[in-house]
CSV table of C-alpha atoms and ligand atoms in Angstrom, one decimal:
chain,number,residue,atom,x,y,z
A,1,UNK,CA,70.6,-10.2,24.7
A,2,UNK,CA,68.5,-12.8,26.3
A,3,UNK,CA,66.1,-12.3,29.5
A,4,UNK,CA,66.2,-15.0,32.0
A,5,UNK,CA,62.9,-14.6,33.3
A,6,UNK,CA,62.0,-16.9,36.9
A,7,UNK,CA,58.4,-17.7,37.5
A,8,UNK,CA,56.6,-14.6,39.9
A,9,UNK,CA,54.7,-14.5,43.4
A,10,UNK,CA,52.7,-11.7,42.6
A,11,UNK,CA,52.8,-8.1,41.1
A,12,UNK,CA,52.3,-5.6,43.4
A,13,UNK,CA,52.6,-1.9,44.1
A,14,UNK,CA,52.3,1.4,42.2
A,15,UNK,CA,54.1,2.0,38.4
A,16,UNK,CA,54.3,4.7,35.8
A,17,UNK,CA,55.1,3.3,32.2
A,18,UNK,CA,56.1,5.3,29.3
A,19,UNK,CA,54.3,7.8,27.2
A,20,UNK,CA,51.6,6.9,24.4
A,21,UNK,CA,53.3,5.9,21.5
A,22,UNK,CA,50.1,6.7,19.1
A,23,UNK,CA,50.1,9.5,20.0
A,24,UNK,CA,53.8,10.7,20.9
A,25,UNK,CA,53.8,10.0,17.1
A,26,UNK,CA,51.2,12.3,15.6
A,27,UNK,CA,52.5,15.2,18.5
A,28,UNK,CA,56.0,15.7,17.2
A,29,UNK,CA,55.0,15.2,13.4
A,30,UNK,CA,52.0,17.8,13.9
A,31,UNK,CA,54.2,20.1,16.7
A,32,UNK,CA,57.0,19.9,13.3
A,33,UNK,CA,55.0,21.7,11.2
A,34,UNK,CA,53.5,23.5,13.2
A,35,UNK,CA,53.9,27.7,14.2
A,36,UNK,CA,56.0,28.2,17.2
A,37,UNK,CA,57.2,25.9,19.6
A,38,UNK,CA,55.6,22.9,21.4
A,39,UNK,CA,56.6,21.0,24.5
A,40,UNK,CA,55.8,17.7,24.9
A,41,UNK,CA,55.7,15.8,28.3
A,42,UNK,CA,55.8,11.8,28.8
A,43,UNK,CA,57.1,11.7,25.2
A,44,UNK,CA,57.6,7.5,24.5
A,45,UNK,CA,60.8,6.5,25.5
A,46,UNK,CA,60.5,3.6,22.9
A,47,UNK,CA,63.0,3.5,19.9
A,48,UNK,CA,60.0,3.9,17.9
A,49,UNK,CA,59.1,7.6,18.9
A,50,UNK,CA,63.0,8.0,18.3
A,51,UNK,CA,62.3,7.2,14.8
A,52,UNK,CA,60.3,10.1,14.8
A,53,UNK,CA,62.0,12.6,15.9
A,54,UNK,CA,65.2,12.0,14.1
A,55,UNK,CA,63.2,12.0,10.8
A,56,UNK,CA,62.1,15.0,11.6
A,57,UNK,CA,65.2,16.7,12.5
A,58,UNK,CA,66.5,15.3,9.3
A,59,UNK,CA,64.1,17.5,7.6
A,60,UNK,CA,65.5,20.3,9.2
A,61,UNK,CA,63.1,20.6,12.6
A,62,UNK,CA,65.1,21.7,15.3
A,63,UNK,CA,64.3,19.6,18.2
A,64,UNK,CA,65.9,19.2,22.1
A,65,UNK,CA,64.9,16.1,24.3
A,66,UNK,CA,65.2,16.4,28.5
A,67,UNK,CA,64.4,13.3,29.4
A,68,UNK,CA,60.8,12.8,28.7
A,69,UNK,CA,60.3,16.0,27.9
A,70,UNK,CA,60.8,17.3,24.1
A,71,UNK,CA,60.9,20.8,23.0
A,72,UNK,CA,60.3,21.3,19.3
A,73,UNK,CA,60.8,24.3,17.0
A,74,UNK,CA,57.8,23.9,14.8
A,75,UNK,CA,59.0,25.8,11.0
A,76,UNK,CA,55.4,25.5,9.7
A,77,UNK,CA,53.2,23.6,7.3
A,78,UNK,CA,55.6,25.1,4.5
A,79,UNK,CA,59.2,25.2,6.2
A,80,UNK,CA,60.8,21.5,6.0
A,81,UNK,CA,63.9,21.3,4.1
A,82,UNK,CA,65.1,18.4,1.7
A,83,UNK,CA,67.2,16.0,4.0
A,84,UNK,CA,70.6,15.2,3.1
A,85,UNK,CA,70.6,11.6,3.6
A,86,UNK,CA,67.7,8.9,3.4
A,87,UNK,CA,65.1,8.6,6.3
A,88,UNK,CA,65.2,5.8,8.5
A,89,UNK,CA,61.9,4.6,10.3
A,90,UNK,CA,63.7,1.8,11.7
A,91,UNK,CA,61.0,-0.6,13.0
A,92,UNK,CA,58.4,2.2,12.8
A,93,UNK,CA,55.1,1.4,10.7
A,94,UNK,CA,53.6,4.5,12.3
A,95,UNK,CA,56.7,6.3,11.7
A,96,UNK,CA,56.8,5.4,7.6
A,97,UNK,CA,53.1,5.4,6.8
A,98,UNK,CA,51.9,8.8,8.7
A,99,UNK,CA,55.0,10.8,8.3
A,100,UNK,CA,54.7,9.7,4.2
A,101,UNK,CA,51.5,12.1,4.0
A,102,UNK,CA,53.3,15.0,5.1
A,103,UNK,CA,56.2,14.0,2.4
A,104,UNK,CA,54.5,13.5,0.1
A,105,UNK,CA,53.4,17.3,-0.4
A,106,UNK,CA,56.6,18.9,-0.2
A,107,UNK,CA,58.6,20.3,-3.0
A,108,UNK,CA,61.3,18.2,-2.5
A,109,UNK,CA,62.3,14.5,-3.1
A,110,UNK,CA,62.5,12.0,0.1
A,111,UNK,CA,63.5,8.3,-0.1
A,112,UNK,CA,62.3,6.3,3.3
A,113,UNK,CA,63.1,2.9,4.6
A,114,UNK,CA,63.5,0.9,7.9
A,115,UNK,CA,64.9,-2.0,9.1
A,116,UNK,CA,64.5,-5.9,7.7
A,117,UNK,CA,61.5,-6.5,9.2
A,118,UNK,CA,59.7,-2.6,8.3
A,119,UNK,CA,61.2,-3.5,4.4
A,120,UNK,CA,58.4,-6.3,4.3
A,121,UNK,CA,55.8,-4.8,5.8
A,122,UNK,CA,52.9,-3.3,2.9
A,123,UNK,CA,53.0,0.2,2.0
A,124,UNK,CA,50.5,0.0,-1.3
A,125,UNK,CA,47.9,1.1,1.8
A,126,UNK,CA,49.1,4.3,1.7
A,127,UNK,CA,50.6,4.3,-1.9
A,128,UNK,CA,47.1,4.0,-3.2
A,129,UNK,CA,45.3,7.1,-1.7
A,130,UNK,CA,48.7,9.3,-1.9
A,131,UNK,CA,48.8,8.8,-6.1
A,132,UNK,CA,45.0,9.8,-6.0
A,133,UNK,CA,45.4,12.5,-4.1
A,134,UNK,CA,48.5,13.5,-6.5
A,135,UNK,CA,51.8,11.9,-5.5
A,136,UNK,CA,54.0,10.5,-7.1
A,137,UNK,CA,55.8,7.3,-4.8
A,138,UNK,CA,58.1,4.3,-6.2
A,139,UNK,CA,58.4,1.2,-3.7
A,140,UNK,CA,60.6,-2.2,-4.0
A,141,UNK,CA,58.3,-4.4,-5.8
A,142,UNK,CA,55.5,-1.5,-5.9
A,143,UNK,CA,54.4,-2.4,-2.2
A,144,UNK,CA,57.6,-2.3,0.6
A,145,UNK,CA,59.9,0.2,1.8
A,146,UNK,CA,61.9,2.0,0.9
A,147,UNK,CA,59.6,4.4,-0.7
A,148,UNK,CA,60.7,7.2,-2.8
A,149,UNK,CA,58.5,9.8,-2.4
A,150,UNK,CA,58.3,12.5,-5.2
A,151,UNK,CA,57.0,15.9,-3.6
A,152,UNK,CA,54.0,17.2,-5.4
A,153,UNK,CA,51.2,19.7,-5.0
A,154,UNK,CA,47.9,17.4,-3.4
A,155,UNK,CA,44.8,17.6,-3.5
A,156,UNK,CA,42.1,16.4,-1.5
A,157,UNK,CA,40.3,13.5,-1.8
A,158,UNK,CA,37.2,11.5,-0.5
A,159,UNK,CA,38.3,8.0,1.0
A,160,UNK,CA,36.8,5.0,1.9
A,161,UNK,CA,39.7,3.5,4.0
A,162,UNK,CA,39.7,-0.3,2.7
A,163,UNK,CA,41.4,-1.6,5.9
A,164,UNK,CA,40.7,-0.8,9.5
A,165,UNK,CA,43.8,1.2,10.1
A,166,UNK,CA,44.2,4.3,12.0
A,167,UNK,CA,48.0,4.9,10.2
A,168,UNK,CA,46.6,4.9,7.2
A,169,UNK,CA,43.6,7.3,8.0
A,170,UNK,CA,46.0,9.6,9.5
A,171,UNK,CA,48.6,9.7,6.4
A,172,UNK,CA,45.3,10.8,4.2
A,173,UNK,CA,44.2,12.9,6.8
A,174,UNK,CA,48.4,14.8,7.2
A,175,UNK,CA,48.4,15.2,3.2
A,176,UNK,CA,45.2,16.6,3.3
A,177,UNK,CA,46.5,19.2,5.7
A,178,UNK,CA,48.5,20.3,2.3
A,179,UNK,CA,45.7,20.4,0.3
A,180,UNK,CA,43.1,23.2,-0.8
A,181,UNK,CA,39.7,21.8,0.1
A,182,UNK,CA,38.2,19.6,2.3
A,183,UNK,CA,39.6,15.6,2.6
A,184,UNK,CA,37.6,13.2,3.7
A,185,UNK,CA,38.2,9.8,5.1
A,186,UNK,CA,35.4,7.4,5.8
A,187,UNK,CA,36.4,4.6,8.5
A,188,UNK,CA,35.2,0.5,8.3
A,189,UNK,CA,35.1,0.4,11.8
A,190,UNK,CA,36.5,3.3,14.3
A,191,UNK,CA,40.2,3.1,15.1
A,192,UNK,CA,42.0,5.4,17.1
A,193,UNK,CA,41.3,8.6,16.8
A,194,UNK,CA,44.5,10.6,18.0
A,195,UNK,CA,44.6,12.1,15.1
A,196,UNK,CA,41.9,13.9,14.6
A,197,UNK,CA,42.1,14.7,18.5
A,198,UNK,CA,45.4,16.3,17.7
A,199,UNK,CA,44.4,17.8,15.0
A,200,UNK,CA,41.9,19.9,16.5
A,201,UNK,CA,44.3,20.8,19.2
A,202,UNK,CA,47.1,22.1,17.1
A,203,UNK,CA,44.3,24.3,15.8
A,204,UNK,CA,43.4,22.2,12.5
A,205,UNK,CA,39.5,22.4,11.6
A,206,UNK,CA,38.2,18.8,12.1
A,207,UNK,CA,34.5,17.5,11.2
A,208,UNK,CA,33.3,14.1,12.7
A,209,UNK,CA,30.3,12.5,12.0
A,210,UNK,CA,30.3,9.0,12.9
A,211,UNK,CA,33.1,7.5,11.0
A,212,UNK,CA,33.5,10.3,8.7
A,213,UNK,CA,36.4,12.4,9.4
A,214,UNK,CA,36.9,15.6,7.2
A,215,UNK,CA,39.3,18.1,7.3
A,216,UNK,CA,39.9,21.8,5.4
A,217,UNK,CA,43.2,22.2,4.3
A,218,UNK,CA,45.8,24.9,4.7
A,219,UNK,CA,45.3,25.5,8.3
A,220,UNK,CA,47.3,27.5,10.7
A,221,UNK,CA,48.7,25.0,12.9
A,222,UNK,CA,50.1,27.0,16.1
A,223,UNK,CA,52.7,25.0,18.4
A,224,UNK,CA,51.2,23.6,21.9
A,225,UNK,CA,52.4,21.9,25.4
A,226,UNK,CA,51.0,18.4,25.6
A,227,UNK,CA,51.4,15.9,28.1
A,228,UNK,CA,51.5,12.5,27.1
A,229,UNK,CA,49.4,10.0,28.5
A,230,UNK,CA,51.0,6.6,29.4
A,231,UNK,CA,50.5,4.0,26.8
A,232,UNK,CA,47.6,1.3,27.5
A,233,UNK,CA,49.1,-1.1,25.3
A,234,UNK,CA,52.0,-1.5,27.4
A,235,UNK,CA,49.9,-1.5,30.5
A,236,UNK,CA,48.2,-4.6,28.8
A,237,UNK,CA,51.1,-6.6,29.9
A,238,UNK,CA,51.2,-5.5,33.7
A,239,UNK,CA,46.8,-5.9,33.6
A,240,UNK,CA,47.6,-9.6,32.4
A,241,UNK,CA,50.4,-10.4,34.8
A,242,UNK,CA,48.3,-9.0,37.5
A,243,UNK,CA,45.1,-10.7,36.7
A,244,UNK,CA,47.4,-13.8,36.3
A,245,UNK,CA,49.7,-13.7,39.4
A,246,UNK,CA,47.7,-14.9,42.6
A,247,UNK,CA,47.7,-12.1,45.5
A,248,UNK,CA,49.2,-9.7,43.2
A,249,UNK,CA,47.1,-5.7,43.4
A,250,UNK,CA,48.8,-3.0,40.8
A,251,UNK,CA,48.3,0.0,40.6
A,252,UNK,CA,49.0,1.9,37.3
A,253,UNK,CA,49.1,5.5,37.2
A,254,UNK,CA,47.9,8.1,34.3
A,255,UNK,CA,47.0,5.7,31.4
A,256,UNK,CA,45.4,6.7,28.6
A,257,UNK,CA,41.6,5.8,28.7
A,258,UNK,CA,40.7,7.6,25.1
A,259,UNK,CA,37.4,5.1,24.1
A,260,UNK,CA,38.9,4.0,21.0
A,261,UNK,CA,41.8,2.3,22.9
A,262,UNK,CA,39.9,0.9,25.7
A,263,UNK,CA,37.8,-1.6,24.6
A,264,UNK,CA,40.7,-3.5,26.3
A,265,UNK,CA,39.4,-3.2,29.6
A,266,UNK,CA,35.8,-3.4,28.9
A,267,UNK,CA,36.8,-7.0,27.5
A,268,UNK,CA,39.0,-7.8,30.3
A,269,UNK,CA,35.8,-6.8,32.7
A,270,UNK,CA,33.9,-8.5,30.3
A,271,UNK,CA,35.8,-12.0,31.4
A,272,UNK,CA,35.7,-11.4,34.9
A,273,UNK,CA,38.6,-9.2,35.3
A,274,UNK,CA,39.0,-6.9,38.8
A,275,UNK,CA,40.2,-3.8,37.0
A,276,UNK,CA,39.2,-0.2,39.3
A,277,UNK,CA,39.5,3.0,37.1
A,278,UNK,CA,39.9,6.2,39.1
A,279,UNK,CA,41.3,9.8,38.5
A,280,UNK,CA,40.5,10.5,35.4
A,281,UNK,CA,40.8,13.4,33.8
A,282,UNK,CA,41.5,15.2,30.3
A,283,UNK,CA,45.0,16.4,29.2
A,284,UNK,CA,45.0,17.7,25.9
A,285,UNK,CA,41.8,16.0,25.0
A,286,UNK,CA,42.6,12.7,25.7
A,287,UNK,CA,41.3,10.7,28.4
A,288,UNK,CA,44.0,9.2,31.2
A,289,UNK,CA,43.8,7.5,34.6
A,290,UNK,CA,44.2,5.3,37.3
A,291,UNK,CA,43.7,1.6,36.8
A,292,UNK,CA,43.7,-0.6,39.9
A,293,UNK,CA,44.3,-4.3,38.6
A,294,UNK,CA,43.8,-7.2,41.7
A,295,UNK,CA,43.8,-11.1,40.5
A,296,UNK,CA,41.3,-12.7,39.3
A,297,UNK,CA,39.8,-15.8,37.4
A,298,UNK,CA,39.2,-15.2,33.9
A,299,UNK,CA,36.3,-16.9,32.3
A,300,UNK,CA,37.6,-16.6,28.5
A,301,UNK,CA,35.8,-16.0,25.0
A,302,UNK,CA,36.0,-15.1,21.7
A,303,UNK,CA,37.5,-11.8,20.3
A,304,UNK,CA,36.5,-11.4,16.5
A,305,UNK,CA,34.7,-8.7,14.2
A,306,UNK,CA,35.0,-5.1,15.3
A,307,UNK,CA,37.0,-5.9,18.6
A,308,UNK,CA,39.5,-7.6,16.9
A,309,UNK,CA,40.5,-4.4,15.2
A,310,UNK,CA,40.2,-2.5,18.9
A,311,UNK,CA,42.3,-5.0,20.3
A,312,UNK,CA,44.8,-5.5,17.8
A,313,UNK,CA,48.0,-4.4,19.8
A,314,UNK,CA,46.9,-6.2,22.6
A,315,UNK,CA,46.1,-9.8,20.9
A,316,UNK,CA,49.8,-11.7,21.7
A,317,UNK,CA,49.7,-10.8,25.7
A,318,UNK,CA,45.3,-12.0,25.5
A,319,UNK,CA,46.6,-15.2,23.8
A,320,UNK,CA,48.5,-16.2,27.3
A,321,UNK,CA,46.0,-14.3,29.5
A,322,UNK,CA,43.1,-17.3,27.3
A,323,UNK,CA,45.4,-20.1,27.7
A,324,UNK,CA,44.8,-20.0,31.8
A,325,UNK,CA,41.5,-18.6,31.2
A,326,UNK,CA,38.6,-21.0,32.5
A,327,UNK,CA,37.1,-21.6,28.4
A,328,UNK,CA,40.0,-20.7,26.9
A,329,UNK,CA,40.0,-18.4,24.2
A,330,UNK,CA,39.2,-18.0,19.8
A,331,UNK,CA,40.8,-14.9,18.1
A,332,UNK,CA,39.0,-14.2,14.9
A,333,UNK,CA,39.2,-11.5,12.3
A,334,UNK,CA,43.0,-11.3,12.5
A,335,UNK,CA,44.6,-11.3,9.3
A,336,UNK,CA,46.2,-7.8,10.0
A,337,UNK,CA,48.3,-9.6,13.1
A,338,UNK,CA,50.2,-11.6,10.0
A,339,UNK,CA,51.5,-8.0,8.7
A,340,UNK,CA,52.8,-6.6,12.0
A,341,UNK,CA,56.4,-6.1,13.1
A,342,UNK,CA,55.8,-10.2,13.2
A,343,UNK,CA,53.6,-12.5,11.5
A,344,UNK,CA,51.8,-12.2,15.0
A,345,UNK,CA,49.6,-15.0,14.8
A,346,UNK,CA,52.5,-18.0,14.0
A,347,UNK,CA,55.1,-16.3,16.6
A,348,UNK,CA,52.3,-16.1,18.9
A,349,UNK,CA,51.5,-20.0,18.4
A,350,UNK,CA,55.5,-20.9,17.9
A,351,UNK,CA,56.2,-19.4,21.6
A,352,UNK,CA,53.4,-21.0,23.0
A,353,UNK,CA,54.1,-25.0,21.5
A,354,UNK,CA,57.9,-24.1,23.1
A,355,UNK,CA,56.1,-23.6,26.5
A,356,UNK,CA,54.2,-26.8,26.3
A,357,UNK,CA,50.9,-25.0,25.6
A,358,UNK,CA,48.0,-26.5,23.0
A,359,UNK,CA,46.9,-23.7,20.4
A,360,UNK,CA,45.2,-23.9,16.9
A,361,UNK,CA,46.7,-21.5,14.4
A,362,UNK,CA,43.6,-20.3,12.0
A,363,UNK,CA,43.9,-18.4,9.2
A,364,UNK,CA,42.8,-15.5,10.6
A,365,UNK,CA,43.2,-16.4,13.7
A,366,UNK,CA,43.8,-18.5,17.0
A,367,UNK,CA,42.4,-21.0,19.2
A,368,UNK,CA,43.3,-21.5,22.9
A,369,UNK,CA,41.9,-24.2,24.9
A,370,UNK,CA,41.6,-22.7,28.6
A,371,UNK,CA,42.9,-24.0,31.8
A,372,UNK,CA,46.9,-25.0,30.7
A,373,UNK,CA,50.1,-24.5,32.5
A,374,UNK,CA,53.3,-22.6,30.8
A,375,UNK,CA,56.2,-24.3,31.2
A,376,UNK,CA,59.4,-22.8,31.5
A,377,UNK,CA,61.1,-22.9,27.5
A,378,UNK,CA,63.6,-21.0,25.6
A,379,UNK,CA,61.1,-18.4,23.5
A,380,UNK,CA,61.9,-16.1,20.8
A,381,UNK,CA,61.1,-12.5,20.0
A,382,UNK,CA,61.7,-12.9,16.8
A,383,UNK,CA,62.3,-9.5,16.7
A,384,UNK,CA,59.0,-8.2,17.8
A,385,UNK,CA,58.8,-6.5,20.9
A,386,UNK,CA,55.1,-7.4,21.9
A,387,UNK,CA,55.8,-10.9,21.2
A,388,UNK,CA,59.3,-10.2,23.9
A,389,UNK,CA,56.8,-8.8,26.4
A,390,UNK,CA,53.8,-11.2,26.3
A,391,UNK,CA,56.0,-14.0,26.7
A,392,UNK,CA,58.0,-12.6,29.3
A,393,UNK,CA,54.2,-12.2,31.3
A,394,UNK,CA,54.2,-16.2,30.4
A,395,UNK,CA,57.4,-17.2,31.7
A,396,UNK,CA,56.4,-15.3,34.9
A,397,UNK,CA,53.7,-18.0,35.6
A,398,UNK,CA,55.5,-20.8,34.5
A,399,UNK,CA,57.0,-23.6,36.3
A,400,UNK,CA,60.9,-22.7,35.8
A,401,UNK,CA,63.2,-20.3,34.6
A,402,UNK,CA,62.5,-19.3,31.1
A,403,UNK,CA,65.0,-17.2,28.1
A,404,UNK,CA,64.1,-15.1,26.2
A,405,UNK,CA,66.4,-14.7,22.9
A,406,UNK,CA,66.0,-11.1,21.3
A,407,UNK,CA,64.2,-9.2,24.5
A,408,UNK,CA,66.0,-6.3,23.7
A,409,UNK,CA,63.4,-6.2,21.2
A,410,UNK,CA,61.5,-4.4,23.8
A,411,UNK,CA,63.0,-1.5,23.5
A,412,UNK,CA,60.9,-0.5,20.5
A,413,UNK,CA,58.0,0.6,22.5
A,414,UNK,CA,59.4,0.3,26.0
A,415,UNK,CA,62.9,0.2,27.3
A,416,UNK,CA,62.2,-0.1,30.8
A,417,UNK,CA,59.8,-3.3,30.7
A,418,UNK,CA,62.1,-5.8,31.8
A,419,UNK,CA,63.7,-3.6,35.0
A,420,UNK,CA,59.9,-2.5,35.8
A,421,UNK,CA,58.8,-5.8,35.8
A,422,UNK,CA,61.9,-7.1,37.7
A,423,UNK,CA,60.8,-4.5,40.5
A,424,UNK,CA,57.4,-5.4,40.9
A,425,UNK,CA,57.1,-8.8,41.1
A,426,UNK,CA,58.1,-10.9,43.9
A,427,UNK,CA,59.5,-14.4,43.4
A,428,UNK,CA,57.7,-17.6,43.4
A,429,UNK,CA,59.4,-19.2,46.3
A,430,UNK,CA,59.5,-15.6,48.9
A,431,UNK,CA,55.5,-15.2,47.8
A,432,UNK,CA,55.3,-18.9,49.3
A,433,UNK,CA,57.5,-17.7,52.2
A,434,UNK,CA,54.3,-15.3,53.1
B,501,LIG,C1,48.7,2.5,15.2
B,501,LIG,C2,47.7,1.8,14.5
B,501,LIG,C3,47.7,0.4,14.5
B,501,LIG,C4,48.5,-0.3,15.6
B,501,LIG,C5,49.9,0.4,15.6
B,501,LIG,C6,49.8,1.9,15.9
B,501,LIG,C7,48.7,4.0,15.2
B,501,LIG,O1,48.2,0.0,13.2
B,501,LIG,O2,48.6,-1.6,15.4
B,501,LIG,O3,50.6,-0.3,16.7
B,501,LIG,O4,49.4,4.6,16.0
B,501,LIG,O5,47.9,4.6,14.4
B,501,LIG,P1,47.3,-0.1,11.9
B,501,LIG,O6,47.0,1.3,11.5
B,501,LIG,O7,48.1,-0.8,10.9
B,501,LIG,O8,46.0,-0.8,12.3
C-alpha cells in the first residue's frame, strides 16, 4: 500500500516505540532452549521477531504472545524436535543466521529459507565457521538461502570473525553453546554485544576481554523475565525528524542506550545535535532511557572506519538528516549496506535523485552535499523497511505531498511507524497558523 506522506510543522510530544529487535531476537532463541519458562516484555512487534517465534514453535517450543508480552516454555539446550515443514525467516537475516547455530547441532535435519529478498542475501558467513566447527550445511549456489542444515555433534572453535557482524558472532557463539569446550570469537571491531549480555543472563558462562568473547559449552541455561528495551534504531527516525522539523521537542521514552548501539547519539551530538538523556537505568543488563530530542542545525561530516560498522542500521535516515546538514555529509566504509534487506547504498541514492536531491554513489559509500531541499516525489521502498521509514522522515520536510510505494514494508521492524508518526507531527500549514 502506498503512504501519502504531507510535509510536517514539527514533532512534538512524548512516544513509546517498539521493543529491541536485536535483542527480542537472541531472548526467545536463548528463553527456547532454555530450563523453565521466560517472560518477555516489549517483545518487537516487527514481522521480523515473528519470524522468530514461529521458527521456534515449529521446532516444537511452546510459546503464547499477550500483546507485547511473550511467555515461552523453554524444553532445554537438548529438547527441540525435528519440524514438520521447512522454516521460514521471512525477511529475517538475524532470524536465519543466529537461529542456524543452534540448528546446526541438533540431531535432526532442518532446511531454512526466507523471502525473495533474504534468498539473496550471503550466508557462506556463517557456512564457513559452522563446517569448521562440524556441520554439515548445503546452500543454493553454496552461499543463499535456503540452507539445509544437517544436524551434527560440534565442536568448538577459535574464530577470527572476517566481517564486522554481530549475527554472525552470535551464530558461532549459539553453536558453541552445543559444544564441549570453550569457543571463542575474536571481533574486527566491537558490534553489538546482546549476545553475550544475554548470554550471561540466561546463566551461560561468558569471558570478555576486549574483543574476545569466549564461552564454555554445555551450560545450564535456566528460563528468565526480561523486559525489552525499545529499539534505538527505530528511534533514529523520530531523532532525525525532530532535529529536522523547526520547533519540534520529542520525547522518547525507555530506549535502549547499551554503548555498542549508541554511538548514534554521540555522532548526532557530535554534529551539533540537542539530544538530553535522562532515566536511565539497567533492565536485564542492558542500558535504556529517556532521550529528549529539540531541533537543531546540524553541521555534517564524515562517517567511515569503525563508526560506519556502529552506525550501520542507521546510515539511510543520516543520508537525509546530511543532505540538510550545513557541510553535508561522506559515508565511507559501507560495502556491508550493498548486502542488506536492500542494496542500501543505490536505494538510498535512487530515492534521494526522485526527491530532487544531489548525491554521489561510492563504492563503498555516499556523498551528500549539505544544505538541499526535498522535494515532494513518488519514492520506493523497494521492499526495505528502513529505506520506507527514512524516506517517509524526507517527505515530512519536503515541499508537497509525497508516496511512498511499498510502506508496508515497515512492518518488518515496526508496524506502528506510520500511525506514530501521523500522531506526532503537526502539519505544515497549522505549525504556520501558530
Ligand atoms: C544485527 C546485526 C547487524 C544489523 C542487523 C541486526 C543483530 O547485522 O545490521 O540489523 O541483531 O545482530 P550484521 O551482523 O550483518 O552486521
Amino acid at each position: 500500500m502506498p503512504q501519502r506522506i504531507s510535509p510536517a510543522g514539527s514533532i512534538s510530544g512524548c512516544i513509546t516505540l517498539p521493543g529491541d529487535k536485536s535483542i527480542s531476537h537472541r531472548y526467545a532463541m536463548l528463553a527456547s532452549i532454555a530450563e523453565g519458562d521466560s517472560r518477555i516484555r516489549n517483545y518487537s512487534t516487527g514481522a521480523d521477531c515473528h519470524s522468530t517465534l514461529n521458527a521456534m514453535r515449529a521446532l516444537g517450543v511452546a510459546i503464547e504472545e499477550q500483546g507485547t508480552e511473550v511467555a515461552i516454555h523453554g524444553c532445554g539446550l537438548d529438547g527441540l524436535r525435528a519440524p514438520a515443514t521447512d522454516l521460514d525467516a521471512g525477511n529475517s537475516g538475524s532470524t536465519i543466521r543466529m537461529l542456524s547455530g543452534i540448528l546446526a547441532a541438533q540431531r535432526f535435519d532442518t532446511r531454512i529459507g526466507g523471502d525473495e529478498s533474504l534468498s539473496r542475501r550471503p550466508m557462506a558467513r556463517i557456512i564457513e565457521p559452522l563446517s569448521r566447527m562440524g556441520a554439515s550445511i548445503a546452500a543454493r549456489d553454496g552461499r543463499f538461502p535456503p540452507l539445509e542444515i544437517h544436524g551434527a555433534r560440534l565442536y568448538p572453535i577459535d574464530y577470527p570473525l572476517p566481517v564486522p557482524s554481530a549475527q554472525v558472532k552470535t551464530c558461532v557463539l549459539f553453536a558453541g553453546l552445543y559444544a564441549e569446550g570453550e569457543t571463542t570469537v575474536r571481533e574486527p571491531v566491537r558490534s553489538r554485544d546482546h549476545t553475550e549480555i544475554a548470554l550471561r543472563e540466561f546463566g551461560a558462562d561468558v569471558r570478555i576481554a576486549a574483543r574476545t568473547i569466549a564461552l564454555t559449552g554445555r551450560p545450564v541455561l535456566t528460563g528468565r523475565d526480561l523486559t525489552v528495551p525499545s529499539d534505538l534504531s527505530s528511534a533514529a527516525f523520530f531523532i532525525v525528524a525532530a532535529l529536522l522539523l523547526p520547533g519540534s521537542r520529542l520525547t522518547i521514552r525507555g530506549v535502549g542506550l547499551n554503548p555498542t548501539r549508541s554511538t548514534l547519539l554521540d555522532f548526532l551530538a557530535g554534529m551539533g545535535a540537542a539530544i538530553r538523556i535522562a532515566e536511565v537505568e539497567s533492565r536485564n543488563g542492558e542500558l535504556a532511557g529517556e532521550l529528549v530530542v529539540t531541533s537543531s542545525p546540524i553541521h555534517g561530516g564524515t562517517i567511515e572506519k569503525e563508526i560506519t560498522a556502529a552506525l550501520i542500521d542507521e546510515i539511510p535516515v543520516l543520508a537525509i538528516l546530511g543532505a540538510a546538514s550545513e557541510q553535508g555529509l561522506t559515508i565511507r566504509d559501507a560495502g556491508e549496506l550493498r548486502i542488506k534487506e536492500t542494496d542500501r547504498i543505490a536505494t538510498v541514492a535512487e530515492n534521494l535523485r526522485r526527491m530532487g536531491v544531489q548525491v554521489e554513489e561510492l563504492p563503498d559509500g555516499l556523498a551528500i552535499p549539505g544544505r538541499q531541499r526535498f522535494h515532494a516525489a513518488e519514492l520506493d521502498s523497494f521492499g526495505d523497511h528502513r529505506i520506507a521509514m527514512a524516506f517517509a522522515v524526507a517527505a515530512l520536510c519536503a515541499d508537497g505531498e509525497s508516496v511512498i510505494h511499498g510502506a508496508e514494508a515497515a512492518s518488518v521492524s515496526f508496524p506502528e511507524f506510520f500511525e506514530t508518526l501521523r500522531n506526532s507531527t503537526t502539519n505544515a500549514s497549522s505549525a504556520i497558523d501558530f
